[in-house]
Coordinates of C-alpha atoms and ligand atoms in Angstrom, one line a residue:
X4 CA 15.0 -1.6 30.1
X5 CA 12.9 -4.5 28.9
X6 CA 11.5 -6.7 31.3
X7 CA 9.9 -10.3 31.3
X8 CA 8.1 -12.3 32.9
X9 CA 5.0 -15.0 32.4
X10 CA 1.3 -14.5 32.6
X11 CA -0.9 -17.2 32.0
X12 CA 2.0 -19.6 31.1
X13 CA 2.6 -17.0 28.2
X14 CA 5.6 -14.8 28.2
X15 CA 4.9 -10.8 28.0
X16 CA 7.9 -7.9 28.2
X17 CA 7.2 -4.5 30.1
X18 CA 5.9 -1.9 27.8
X19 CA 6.4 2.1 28.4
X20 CA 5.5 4.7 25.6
X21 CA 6.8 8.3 25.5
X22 CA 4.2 10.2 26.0
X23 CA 3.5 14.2 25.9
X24 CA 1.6 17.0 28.3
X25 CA -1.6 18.1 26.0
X26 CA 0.0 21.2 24.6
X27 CA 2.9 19.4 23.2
X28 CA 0.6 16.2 22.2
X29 CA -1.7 18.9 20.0
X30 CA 1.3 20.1 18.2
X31 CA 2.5 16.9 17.3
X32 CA -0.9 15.7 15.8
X33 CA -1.4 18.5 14.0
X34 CA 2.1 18.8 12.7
X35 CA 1.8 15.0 12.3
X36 CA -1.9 15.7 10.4
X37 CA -0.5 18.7 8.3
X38 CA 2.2 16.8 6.9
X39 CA 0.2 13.7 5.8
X40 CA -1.8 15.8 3.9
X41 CA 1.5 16.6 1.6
X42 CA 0.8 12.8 0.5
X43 CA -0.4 12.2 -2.8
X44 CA -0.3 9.9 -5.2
X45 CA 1.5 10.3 -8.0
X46 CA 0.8 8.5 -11.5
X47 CA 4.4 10.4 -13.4
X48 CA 7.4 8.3 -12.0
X49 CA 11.2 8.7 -12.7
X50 CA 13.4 6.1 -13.3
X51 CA 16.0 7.3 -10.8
X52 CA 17.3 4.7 -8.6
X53 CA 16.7 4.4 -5.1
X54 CA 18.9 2.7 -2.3
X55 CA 17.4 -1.0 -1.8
X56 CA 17.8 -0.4 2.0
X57 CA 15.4 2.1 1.9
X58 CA 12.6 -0.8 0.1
X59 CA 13.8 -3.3 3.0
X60 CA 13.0 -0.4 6.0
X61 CA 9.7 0.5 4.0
X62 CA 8.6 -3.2 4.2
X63 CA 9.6 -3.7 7.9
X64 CA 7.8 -0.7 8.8
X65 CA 4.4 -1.9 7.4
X66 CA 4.8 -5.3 8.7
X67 CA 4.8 -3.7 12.3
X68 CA 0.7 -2.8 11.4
X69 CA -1.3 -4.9 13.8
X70 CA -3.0 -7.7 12.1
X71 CA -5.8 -9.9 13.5
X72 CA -4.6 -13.1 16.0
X73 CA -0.6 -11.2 14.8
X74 CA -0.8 -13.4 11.6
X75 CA 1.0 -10.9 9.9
X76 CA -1.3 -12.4 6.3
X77 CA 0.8 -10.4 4.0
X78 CA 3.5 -11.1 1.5
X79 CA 5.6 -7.9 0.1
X80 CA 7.3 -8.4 -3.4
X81 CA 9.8 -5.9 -4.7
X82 CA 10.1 -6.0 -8.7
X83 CA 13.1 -4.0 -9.9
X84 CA 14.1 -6.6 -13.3
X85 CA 13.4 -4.9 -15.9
X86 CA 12.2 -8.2 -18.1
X87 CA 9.7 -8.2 -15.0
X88 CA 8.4 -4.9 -15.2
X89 CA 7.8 -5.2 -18.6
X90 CA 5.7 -8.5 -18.6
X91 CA 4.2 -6.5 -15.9
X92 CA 3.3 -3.3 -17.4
X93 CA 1.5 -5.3 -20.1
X94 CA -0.3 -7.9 -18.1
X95 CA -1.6 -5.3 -16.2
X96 CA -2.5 -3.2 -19.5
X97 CA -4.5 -6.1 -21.3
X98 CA -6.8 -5.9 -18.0
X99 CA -7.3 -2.6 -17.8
X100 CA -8.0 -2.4 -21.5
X101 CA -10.5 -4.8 -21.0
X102 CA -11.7 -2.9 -18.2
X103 CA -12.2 0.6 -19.2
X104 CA -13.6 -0.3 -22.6
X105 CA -16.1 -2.7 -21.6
X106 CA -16.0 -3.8 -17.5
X107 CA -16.2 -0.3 -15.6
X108 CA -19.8 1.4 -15.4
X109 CA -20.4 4.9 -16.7
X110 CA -20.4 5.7 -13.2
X111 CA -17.1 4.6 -12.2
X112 CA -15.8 6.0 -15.7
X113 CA -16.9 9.3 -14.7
X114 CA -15.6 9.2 -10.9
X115 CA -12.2 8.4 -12.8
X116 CA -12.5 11.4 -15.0
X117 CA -11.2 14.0 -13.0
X118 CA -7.9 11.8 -12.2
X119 CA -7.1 11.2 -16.0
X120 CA -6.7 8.0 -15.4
X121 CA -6.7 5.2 -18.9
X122 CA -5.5 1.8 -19.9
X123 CA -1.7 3.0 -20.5
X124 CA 0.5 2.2 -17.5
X125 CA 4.0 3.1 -18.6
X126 CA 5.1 3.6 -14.4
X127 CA 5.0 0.1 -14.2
X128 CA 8.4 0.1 -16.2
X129 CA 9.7 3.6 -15.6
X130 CA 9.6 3.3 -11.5
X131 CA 12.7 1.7 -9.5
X132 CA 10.7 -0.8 -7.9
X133 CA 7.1 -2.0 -7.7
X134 CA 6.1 -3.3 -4.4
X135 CA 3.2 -6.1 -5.1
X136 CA 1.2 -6.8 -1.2
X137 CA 0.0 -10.1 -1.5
X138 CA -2.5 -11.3 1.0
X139 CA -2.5 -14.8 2.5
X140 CA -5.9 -16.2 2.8
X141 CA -4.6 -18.9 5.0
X142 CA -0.9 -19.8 6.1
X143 CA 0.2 -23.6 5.4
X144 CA 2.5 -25.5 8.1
X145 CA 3.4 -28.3 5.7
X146 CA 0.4 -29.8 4.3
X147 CA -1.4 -28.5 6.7
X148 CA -3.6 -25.3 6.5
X149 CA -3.6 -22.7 9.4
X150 CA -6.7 -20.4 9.7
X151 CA -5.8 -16.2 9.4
X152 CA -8.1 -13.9 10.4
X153 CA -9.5 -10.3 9.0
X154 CA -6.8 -10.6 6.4
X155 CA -8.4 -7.9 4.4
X156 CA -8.4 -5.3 7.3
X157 CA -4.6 -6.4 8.1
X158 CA -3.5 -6.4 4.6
X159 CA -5.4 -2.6 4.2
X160 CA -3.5 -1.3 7.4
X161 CA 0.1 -2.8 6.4
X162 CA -0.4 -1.0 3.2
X163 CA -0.8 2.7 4.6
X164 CA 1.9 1.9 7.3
X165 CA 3.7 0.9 3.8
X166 CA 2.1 4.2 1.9
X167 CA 3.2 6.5 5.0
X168 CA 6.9 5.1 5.1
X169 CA 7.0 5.7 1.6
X170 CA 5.7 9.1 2.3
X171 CA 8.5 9.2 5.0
X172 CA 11.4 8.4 2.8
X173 CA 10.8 11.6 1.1
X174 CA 9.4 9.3 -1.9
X175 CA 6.2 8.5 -3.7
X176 CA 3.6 5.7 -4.9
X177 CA 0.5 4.9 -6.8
X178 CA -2.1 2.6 -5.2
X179 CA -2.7 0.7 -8.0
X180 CA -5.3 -1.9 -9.0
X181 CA -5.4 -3.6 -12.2
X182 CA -8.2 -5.5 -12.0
X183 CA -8.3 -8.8 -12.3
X184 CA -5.1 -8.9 -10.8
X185 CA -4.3 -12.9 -11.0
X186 CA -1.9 -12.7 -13.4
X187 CA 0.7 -11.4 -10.7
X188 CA 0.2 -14.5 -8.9
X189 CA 1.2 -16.2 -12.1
X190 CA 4.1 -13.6 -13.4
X191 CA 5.5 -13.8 -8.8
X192 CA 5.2 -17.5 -8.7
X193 CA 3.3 -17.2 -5.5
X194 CA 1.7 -19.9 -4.4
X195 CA -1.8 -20.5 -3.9
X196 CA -2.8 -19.7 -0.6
X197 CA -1.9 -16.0 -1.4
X198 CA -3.9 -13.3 -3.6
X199 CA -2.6 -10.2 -5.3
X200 CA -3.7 -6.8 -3.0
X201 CA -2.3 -4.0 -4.3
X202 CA 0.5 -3.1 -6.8
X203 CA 2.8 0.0 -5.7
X204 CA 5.2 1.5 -7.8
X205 CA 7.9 3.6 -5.5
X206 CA 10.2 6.0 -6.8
X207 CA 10.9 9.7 -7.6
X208 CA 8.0 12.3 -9.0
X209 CA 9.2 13.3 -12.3
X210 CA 10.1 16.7 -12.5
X211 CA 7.3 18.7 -13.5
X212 CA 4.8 16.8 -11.3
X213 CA 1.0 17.5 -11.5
X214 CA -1.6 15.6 -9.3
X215 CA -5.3 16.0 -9.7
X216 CA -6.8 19.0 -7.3
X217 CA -8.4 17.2 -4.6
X218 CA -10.2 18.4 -2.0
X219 CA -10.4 16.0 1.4
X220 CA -13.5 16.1 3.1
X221 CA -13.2 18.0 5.9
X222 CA -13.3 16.9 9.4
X223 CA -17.2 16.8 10.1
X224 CA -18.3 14.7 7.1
X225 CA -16.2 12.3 8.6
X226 CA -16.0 12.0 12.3
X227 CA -19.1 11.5 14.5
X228 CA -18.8 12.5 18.6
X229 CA -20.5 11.0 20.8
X230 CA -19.8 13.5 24.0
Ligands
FMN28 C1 -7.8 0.7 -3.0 C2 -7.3 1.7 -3.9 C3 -7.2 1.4 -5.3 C4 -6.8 2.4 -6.2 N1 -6.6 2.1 -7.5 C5 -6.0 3.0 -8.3 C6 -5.7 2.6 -9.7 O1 -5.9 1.4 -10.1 N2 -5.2 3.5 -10.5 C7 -4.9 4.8 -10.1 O2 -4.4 5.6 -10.9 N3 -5.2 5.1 -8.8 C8 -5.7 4.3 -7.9 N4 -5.9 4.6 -6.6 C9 -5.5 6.0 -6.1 C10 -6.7 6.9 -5.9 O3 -7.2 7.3 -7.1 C11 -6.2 8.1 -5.0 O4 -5.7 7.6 -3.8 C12 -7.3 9.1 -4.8 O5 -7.6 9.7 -6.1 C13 -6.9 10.2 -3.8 O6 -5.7 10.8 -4.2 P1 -4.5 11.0 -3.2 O7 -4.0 9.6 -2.9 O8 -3.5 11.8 -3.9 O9 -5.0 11.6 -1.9 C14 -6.4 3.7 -5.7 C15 -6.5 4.0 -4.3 C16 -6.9 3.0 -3.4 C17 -7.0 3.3 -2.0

């Protein structure tokens, strides 16, 4: 049961987490580990429809991410019109024309390479839904505006609690960025104290779905110990 009381004039609730003995808490994390690594993300949608309810429990999942002072800066749009999609798909297509012919470096051409990745985005119309994570720079109370804090870092982690509850649901998504990506605040009507994050399509793989062969750097290139 929940308790409450006040500390500091502020009101708090008891708090008790499940926890395990070490061999069963190393099985979890690695079973936890092993099947996160069955996420990828996939660029060939289907159109097959998916249950709403499961957009809504995606969303409320990555709005439990901690954010900085609990501003919770994020904003969640879920496009399933079709007429939308569409003025979507080639908003977002003019850009990245734009971009791979003449704004991306060699470089970054070649990093893309391997992920066959060009200017056509046809998921943005085949996929049920696209989920757009707008970030809000600031919150506004009326006319006035009310400070957030490391929006970027709590706008980053609600979108992989979103990625992993996607991953969950036993669906996919592609982390997309046109860039620039302004014209979704136009297209949303959102107003001006939020910014376009990241664009996610959610559905179904197609069929026969191939992802590039990616190899995750393994755990030493990426964790230091300090014993
Ligand atoms: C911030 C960010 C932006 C990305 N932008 C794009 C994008 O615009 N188009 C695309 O096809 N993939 C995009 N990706 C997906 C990455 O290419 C993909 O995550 C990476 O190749 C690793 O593959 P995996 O997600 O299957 O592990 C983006 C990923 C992140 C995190």
């Amino acid at each position: 049961m929940q308790l409450k009381k006040e500390i500091n004039g502020y009101p708090y609730v008891s708090y008790s987490k499940s926890t395990y003995p070490p061999n069963e808490m190393i099985e979890k994390s690695r079973s936890f580990h092993e099947w996160m690594e069955e996420r990828r993300t996939v660029r060939d949608f289907s159109d097959k429809q998916i249950p709403k309810e499961v957009i809504d429990n995606i969303i409320k999942t990555a709005s439990t991410a901690p954010s900085g002072a609990h501003k919770q800066p994020w904003t969640f749009c879920v496009v399933s019109n079709r007429e939308m999609k569409t003025q979507i798909r080639e908003a977002a297509e003019n850009e990245e024309k734009e971009s791979y012919k003449n704004r991306m470096s060699d470089e970054w051409l070649e990093a893309l390479r391997p992920l066959g990745t060009d200017w056509h985005k046809p998921f943005l119309e085949i996929a049920p839904y696209l989920i757009i994570v707008f970030k809000r720079a600031y919150d506004k109370d009326g006319d006035e505006k009310k400070n957030n804090y490391y929006v970027n870092e709590s706008v980053g982690l609600a979108s992989g609690f979103l990625l992993a509850a996607i991953h969950h649901a036993g669906l996919v998504a592609l982390t997309h960025t046109p860039s620039p990506m302004n014209f979704l605040t136009k297209l949303l009507n959102r107003p001006e104290n939020e910014r376009p994050f990241l664009l996610i399509p959610v559905g179904y793989p197609v069929e026969d779905t191939w992802v590039p062969d990616l190899e995750r750097k393994p755990l030493e290139e990426v964790a230091v110990y300090y014993d």
